[in-house]
mmCIF file of C-alpha atoms in Angstrom:
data_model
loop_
_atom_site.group_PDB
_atom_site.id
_atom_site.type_symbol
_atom_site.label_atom_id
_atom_site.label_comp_id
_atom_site.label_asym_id
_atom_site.label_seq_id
_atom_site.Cartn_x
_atom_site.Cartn_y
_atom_site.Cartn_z
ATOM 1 C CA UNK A 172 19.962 -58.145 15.978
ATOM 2 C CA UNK A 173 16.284 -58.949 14.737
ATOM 3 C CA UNK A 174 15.517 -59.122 11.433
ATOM 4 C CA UNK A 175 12.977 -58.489 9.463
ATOM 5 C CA UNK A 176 13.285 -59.737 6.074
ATOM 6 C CA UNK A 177 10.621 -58.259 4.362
ATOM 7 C CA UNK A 178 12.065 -54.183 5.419
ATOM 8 C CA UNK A 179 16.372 -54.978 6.119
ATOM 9 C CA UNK A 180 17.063 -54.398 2.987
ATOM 10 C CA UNK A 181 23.229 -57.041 -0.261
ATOM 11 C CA UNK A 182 26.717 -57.756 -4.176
ATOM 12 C CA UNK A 183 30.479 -58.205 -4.765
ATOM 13 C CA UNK A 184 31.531 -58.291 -8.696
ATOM 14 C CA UNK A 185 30.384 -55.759 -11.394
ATOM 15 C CA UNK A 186 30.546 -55.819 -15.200
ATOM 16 C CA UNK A 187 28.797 -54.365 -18.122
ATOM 17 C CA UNK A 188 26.031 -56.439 -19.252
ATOM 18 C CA UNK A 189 24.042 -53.725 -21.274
ATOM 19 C CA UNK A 190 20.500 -54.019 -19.348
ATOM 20 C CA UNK A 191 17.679 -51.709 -19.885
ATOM 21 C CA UNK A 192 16.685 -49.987 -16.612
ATOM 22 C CA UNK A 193 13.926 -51.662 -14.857
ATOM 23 C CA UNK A 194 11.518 -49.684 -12.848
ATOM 24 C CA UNK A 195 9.101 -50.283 -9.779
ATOM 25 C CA UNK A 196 5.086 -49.483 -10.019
ATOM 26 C CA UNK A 197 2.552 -49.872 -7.805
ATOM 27 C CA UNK A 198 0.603 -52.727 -10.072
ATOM 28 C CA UNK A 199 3.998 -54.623 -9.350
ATOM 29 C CA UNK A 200 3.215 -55.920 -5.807
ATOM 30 C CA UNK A 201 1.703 -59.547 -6.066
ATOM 31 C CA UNK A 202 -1.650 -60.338 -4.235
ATOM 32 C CA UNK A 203 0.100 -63.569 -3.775
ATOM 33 C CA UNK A 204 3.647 -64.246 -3.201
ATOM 34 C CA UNK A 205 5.283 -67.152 -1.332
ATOM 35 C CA UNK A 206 9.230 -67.670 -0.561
ATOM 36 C CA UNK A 207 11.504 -70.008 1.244
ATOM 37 C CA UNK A 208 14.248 -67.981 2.873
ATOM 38 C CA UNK A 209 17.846 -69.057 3.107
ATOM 39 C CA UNK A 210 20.411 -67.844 5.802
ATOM 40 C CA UNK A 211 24.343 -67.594 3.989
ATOM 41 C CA UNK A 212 27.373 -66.471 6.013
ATOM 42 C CA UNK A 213 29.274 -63.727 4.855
ATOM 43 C CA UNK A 214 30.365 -62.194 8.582
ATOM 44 C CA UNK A 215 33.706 -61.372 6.573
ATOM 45 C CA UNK A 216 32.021 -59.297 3.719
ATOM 46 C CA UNK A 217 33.287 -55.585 3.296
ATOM 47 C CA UNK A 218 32.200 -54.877 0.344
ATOM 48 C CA UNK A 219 28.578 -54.956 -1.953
ATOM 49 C CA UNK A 220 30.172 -53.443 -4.985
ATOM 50 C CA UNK A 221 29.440 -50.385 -7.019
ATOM 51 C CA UNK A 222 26.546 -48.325 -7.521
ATOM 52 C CA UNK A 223 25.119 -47.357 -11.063
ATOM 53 C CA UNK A 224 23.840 -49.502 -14.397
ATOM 54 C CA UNK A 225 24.112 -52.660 -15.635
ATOM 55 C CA UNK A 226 26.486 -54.117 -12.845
ATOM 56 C CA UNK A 227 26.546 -57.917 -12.185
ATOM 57 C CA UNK A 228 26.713 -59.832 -8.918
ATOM 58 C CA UNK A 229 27.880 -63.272 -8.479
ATOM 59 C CA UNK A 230 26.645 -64.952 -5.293
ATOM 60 C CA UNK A 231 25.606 -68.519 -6.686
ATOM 61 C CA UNK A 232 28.206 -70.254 -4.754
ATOM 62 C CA UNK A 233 27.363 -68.722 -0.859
ATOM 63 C CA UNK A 234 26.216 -72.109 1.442
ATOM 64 C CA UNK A 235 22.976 -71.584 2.309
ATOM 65 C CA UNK A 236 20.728 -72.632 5.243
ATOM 66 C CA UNK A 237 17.143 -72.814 5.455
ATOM 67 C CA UNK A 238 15.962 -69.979 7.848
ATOM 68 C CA UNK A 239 12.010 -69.296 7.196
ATOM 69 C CA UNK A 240 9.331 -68.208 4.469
ATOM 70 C CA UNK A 241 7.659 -65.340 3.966
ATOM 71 C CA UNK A 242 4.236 -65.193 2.061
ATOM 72 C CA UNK A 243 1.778 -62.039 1.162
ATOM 73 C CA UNK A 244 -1.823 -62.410 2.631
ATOM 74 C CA UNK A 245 -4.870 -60.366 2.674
ATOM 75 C CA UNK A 246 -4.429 -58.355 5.966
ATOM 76 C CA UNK A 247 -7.699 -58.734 7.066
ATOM 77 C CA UNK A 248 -7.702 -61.902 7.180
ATOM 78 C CA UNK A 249 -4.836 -61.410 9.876
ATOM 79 C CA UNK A 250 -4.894 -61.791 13.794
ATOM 80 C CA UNK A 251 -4.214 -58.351 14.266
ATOM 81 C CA UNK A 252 -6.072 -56.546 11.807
ATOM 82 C CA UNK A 253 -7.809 -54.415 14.210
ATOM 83 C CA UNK A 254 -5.006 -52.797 15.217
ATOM 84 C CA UNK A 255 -4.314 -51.721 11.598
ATOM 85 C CA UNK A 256 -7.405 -51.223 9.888
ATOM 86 C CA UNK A 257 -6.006 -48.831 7.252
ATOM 87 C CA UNK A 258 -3.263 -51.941 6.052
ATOM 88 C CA UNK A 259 -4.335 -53.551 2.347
ATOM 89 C CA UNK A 260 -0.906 -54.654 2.177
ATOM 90 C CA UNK A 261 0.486 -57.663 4.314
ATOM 91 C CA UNK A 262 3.674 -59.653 4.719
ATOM 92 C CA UNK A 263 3.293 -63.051 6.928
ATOM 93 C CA UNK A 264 7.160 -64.513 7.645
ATOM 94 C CA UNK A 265 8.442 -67.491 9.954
ATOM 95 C CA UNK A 266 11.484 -67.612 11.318
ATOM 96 C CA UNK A 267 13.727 -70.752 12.823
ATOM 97 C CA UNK A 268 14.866 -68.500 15.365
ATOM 98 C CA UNK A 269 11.067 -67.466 16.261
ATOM 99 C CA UNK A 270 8.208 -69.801 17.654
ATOM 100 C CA UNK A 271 5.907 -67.402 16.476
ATOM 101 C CA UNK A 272 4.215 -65.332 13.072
ATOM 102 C CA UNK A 273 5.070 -61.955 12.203
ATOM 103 C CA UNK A 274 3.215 -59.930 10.139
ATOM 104 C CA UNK A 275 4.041 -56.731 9.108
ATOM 105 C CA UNK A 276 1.328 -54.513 7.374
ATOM 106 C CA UNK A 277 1.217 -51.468 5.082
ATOM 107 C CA UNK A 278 -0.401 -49.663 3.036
ATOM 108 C CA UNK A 279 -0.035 -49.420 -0.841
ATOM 109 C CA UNK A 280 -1.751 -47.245 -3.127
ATOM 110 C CA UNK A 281 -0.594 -45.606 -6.709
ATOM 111 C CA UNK A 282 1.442 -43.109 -5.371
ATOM 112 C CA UNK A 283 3.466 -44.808 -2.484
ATOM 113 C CA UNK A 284 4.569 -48.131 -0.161
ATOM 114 C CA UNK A 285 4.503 -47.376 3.529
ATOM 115 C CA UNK A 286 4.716 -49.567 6.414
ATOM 116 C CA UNK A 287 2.374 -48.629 9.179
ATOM 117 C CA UNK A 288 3.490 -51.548 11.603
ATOM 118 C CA UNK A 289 4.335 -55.227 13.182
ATOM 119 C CA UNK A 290 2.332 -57.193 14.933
ATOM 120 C CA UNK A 291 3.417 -61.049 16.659
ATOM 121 C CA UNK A 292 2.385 -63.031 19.405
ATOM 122 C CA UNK A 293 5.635 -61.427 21.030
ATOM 123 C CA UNK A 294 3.527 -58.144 21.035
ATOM 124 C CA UNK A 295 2.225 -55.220 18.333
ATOM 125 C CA UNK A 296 4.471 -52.606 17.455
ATOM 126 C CA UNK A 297 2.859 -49.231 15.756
ATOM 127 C CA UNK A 298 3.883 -46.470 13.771
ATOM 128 C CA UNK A 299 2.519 -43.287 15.027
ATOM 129 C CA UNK A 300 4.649 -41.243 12.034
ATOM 130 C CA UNK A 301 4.697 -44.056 9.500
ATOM 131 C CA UNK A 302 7.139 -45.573 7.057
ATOM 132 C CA UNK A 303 7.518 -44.679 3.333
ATOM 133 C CA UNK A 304 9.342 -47.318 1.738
ATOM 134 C CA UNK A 305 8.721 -46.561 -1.870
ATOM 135 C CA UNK A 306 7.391 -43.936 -4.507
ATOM 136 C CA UNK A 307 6.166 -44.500 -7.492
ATOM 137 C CA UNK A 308 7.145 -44.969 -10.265
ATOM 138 C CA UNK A 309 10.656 -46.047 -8.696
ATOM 139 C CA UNK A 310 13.078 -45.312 -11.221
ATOM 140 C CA UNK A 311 17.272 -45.613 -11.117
ATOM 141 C CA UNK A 312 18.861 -42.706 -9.166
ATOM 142 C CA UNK A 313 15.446 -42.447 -7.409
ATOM 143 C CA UNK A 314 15.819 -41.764 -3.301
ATOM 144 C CA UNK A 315 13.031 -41.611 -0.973
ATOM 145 C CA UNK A 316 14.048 -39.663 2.488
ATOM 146 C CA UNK A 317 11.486 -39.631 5.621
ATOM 147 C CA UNK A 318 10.975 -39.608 9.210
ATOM 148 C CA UNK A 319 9.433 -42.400 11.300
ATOM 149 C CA UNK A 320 8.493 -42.879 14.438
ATOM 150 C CA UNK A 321 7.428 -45.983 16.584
ATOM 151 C CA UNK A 322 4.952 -44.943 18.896
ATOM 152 C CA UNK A 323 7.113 -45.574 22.243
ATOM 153 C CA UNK A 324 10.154 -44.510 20.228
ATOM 154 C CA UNK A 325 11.850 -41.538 18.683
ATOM 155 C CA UNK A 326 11.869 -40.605 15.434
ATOM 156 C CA UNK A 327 14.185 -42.451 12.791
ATOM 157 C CA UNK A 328 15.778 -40.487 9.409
ATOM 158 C CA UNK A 329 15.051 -42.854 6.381
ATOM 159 C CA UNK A 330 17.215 -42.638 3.237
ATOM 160 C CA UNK A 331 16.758 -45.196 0.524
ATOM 161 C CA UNK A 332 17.780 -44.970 -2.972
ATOM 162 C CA UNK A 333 17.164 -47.201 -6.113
ATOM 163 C CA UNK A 334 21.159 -46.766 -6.566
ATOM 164 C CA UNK A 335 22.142 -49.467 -8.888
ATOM 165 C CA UNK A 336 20.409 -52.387 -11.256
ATOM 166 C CA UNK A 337 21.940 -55.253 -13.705
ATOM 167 C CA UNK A 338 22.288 -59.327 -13.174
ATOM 168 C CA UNK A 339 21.838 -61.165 -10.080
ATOM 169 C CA UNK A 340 23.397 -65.141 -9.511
ATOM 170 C CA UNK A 341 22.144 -67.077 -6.752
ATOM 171 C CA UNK A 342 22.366 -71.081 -5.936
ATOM 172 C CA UNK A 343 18.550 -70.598 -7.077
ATOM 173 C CA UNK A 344 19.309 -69.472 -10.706
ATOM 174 C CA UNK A 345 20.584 -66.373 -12.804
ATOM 175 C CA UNK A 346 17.934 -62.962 -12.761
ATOM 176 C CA UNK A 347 18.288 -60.338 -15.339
ATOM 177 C CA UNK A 348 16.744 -56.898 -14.786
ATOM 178 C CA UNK A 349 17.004 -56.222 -11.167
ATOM 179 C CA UNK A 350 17.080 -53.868 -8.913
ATOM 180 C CA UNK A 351 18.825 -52.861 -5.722
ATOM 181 C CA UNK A 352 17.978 -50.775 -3.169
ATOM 182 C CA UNK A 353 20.040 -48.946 -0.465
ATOM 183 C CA UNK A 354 18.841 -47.548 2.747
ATOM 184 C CA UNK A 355 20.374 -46.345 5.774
ATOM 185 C CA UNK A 356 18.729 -45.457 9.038
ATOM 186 C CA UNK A 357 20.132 -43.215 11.949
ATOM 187 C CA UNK A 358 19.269 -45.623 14.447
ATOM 188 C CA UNK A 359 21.453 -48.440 12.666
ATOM 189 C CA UNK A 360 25.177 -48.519 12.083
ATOM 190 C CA UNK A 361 24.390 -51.027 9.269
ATOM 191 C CA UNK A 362 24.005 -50.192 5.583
ATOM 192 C CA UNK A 363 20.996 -52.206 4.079
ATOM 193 C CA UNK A 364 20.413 -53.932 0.524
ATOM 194 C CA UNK A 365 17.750 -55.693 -0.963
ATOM 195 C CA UNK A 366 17.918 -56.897 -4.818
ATOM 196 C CA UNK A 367 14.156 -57.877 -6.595
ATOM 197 C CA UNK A 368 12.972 -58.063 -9.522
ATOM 198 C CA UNK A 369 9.406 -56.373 -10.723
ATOM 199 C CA UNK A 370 6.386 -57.106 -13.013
ATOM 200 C CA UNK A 371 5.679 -58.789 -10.567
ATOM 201 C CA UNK A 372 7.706 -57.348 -7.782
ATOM 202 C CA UNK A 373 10.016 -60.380 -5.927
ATOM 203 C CA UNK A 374 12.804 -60.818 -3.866
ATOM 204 C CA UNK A 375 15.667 -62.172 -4.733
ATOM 205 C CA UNK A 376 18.165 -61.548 -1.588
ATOM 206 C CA UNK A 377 18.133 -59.101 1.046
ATOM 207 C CA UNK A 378 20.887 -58.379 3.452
ATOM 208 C CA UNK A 379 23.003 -55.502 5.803
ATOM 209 C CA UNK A 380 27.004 -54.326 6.248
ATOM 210 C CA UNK A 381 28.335 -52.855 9.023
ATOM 211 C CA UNK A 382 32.085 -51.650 10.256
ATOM 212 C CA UNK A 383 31.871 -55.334 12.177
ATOM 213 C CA UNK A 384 28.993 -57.189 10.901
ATOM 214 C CA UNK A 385 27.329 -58.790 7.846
ATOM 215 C CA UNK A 386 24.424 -60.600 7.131
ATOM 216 C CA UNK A 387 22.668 -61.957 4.187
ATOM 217 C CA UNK A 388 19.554 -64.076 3.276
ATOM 218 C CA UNK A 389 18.545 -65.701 -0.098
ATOM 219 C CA UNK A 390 15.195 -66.394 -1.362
ATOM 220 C CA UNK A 391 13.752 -69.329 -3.090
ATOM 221 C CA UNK A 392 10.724 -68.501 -5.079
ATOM 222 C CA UNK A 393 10.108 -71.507 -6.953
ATOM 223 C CA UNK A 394 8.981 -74.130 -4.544
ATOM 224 C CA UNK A 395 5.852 -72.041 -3.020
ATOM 225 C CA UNK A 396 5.643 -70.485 -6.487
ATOM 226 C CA UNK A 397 4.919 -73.745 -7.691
ATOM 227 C CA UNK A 398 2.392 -74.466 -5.204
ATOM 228 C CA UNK A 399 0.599 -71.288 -5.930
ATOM 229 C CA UNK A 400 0.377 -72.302 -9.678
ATOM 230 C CA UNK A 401 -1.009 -75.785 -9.122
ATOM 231 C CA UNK A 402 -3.817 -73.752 -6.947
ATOM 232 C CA UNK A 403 -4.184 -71.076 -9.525
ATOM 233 C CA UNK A 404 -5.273 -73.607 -12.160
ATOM 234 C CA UNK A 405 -8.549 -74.667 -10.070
ATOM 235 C CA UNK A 406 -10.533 -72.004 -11.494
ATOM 236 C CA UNK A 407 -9.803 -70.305 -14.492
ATOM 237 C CA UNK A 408 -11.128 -67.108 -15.812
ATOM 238 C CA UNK A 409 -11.697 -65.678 -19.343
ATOM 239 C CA UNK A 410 -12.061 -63.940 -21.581
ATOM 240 C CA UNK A 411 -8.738 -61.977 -20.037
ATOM 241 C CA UNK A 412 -9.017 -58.932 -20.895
ATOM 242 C CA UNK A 413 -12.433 -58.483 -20.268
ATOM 243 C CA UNK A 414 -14.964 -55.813 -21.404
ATOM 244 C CA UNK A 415 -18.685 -56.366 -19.621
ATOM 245 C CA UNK A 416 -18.460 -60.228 -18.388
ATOM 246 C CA UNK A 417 -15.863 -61.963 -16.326
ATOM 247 C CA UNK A 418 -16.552 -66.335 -16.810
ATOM 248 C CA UNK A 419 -14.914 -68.708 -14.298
ATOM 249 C CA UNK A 420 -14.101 -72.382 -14.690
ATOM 250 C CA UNK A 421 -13.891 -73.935 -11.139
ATOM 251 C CA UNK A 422 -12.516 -77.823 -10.866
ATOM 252 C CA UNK A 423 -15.113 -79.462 -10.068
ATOM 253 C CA UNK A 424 -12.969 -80.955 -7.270
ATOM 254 C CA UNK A 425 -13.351 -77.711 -5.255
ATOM 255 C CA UNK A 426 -16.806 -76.158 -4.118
ATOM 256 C CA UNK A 427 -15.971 -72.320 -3.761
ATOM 257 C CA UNK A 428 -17.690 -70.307 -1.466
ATOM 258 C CA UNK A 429 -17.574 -66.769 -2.170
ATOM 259 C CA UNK A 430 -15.686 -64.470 -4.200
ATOM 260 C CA UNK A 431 -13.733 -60.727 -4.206
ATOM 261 C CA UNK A 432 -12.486 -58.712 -6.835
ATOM 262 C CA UNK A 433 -9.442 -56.189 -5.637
ATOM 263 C CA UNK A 434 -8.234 -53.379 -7.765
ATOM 264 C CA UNK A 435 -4.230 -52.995 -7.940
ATOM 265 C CA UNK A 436 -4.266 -51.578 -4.456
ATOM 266 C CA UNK A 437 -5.391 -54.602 -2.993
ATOM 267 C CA UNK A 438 -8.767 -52.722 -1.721
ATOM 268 C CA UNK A 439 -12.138 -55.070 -2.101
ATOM 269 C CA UNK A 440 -14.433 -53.285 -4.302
ATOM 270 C CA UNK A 441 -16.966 -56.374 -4.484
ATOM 271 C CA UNK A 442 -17.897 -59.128 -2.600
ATOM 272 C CA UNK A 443 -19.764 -62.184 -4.632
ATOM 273 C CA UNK A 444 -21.326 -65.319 -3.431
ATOM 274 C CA UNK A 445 -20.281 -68.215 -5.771
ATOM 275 C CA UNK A 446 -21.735 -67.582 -9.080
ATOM 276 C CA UNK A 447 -19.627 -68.931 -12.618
ATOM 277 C CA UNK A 448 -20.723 -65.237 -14.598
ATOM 278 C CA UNK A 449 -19.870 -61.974 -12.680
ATOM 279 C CA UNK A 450 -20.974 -58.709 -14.254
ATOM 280 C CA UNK A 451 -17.764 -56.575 -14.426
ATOM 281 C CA UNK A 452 -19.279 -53.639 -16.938
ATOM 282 C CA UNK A 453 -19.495 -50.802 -13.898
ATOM 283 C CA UNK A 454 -15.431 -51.441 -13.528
ATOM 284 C CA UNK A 455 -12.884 -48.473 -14.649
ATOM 285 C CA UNK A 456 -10.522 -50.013 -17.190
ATOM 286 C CA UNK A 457 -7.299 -51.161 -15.513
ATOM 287 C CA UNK A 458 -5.567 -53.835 -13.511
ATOM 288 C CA UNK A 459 -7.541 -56.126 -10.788
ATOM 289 C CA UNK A 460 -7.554 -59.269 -8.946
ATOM 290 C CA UNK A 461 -10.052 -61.903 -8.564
ATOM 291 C CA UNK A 462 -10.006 -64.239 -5.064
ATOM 292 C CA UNK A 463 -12.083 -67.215 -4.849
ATOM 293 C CA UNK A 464 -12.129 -68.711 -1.006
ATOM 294 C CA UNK A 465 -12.655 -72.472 -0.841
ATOM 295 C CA UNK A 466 -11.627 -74.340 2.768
ATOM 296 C CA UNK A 467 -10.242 -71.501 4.064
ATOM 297 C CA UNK A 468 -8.126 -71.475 1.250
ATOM 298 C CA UNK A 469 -7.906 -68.920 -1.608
ATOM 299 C CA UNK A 470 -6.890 -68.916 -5.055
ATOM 300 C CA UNK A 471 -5.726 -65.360 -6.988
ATOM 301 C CA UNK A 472 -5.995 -64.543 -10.295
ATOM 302 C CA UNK A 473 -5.401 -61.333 -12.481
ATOM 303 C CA UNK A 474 -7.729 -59.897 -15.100
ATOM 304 C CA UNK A 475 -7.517 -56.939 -16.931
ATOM 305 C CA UNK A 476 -10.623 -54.442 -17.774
ATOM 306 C CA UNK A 477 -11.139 -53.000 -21.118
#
């Protein structure tokens, strides 16, 4: 079976821990995002516990082994951006089983999260009829049902509901306030589960059940998390919020070479060559994202305007 981490969407003990119930936006997918990805075995797994609130699951003693990473990159800036020119929204993942990077791309705006298609050096794989993962805002109890349709395939019945939320425990540390997901296709005979937190949105572990199989893979978000940190401090901006000016700071180790501002969507709405003041007062109040591209390198930040 191939996975794909990022859309295989798994629990075993639940208890009453009194949580509030956490809910998915739009303005919750990072512009950047990085993960190490952890293989456990759990072929003899029946069970992924109840549905409904405040339920806990216990998986901080599973053996793990390391199996890839999976990162979120501006899709154009991909390989195979042409053949998805509509895509704001893209997932980059390696595998130790693959010699190559996938990318899978989508499209997010206020309203929904769709996938739209794959693309690898092992070939490109579109959605005629595509893929509507979430709605917004995605609340408990909340199910999103839909058709899709690969292009040389037939079509696929989607069900996926938000159907439980409480306390995750992984080898990588305990996670209050999360949320799992549930979707079954008609194509599959497996059940899939994915558990993340939001604000912003992040997996935590992802897996599928069958009537014979089970699989299950554990993300790390701290190492690459780190990483992204260390790069965010390179250029600073302020004041945050901002009303008419946005200022930046830039180490004077780096030279940047040109800038973008994205609003929540992830859609460019300016394009800057390197300048330290840029004149934000013709922005509509609201979330947006700031890029600055140094050695074919970039560094994100978020800003808020008034």
């Amino acid at each position: 079976m191939k996975k794909k981490y990022f859309i295989s969407y798994f629990a075993l003990f639940s208890s009453i821990c009194l949580l509030g119930q956490p809910q998915l936006n739009s303005t919750d997918f990072p512009v950047v995002y990085s993960s190490s990805i952890y293989a456990a075995d759990i072929s003899s797994l029946t069970s992924v516990g109840n549905a409904g609130p405040n339920q806990s699951w216990d998986f901080s003693e599973v053996p793990l082994t390391l199996d890839g990473t999976i990162s979120v990159i501006p899709a154009n800036a991909t390989p195979y951006f042409a053949d998805f020119p509509s895509a704001n929204y893209c997932w980059k993942s390696t595998s130790n089983g693959n010699t190559f990077t996938e990318y899978e791309y989508h499209t997010l705006t206020s309203d929904n999260f769709t996938t739209i298609g794959s693309a690898s050096a092992d070939g490109v794989s579109i959605l005629s009829n595509p893929n509507t993962i979430f709605t917004f805002p995605f609340v408990f109890n909340t199910t999103v049902n839909d058709v899709f349709q690969y292009q040389s395939g037939s079509p696929i019945t989607y069900n996926s509901t938000y159907d439980a939320y409480g306390t995750l425990i992984t080898p990588f540390g305990t996670f209050t306030n999360v949320i799992r997901k549930k979707t079954i296709e008609s194509n599959s005979a497996y059940t899939y589960y994915v558990w993340f937190t939001t604000n912003p949105r992040a997996v935590l572990m992802d897996g599928a059940i069958s009537a014979n199989d089970a699989y299950l893979y554990v993300y790390d978000n701290a190492p690459l998390a780190t990483l992204d940190v260390k790069k965010q401090n390179l250029v600073d901006i302020y004041p945050n919020p901002a009303k008419n000016v946005l200022n930046l700071l830039v180490n004077n180790s780096i030279t940047i070479e040109k800038i973008t501002i994205l609003d929540f969507t992830g859609k460019i709405i300016k394009t800057l060559e390197a300048i330290e003041q840029i004149d934000i007062s013709n922005l509509s109040s609201g979330l947006y994202f700031i890029q600055a591209y140094y050695e074919d390198k970039v560094i994100t930040n978020k800003f808020v305007k008034e």
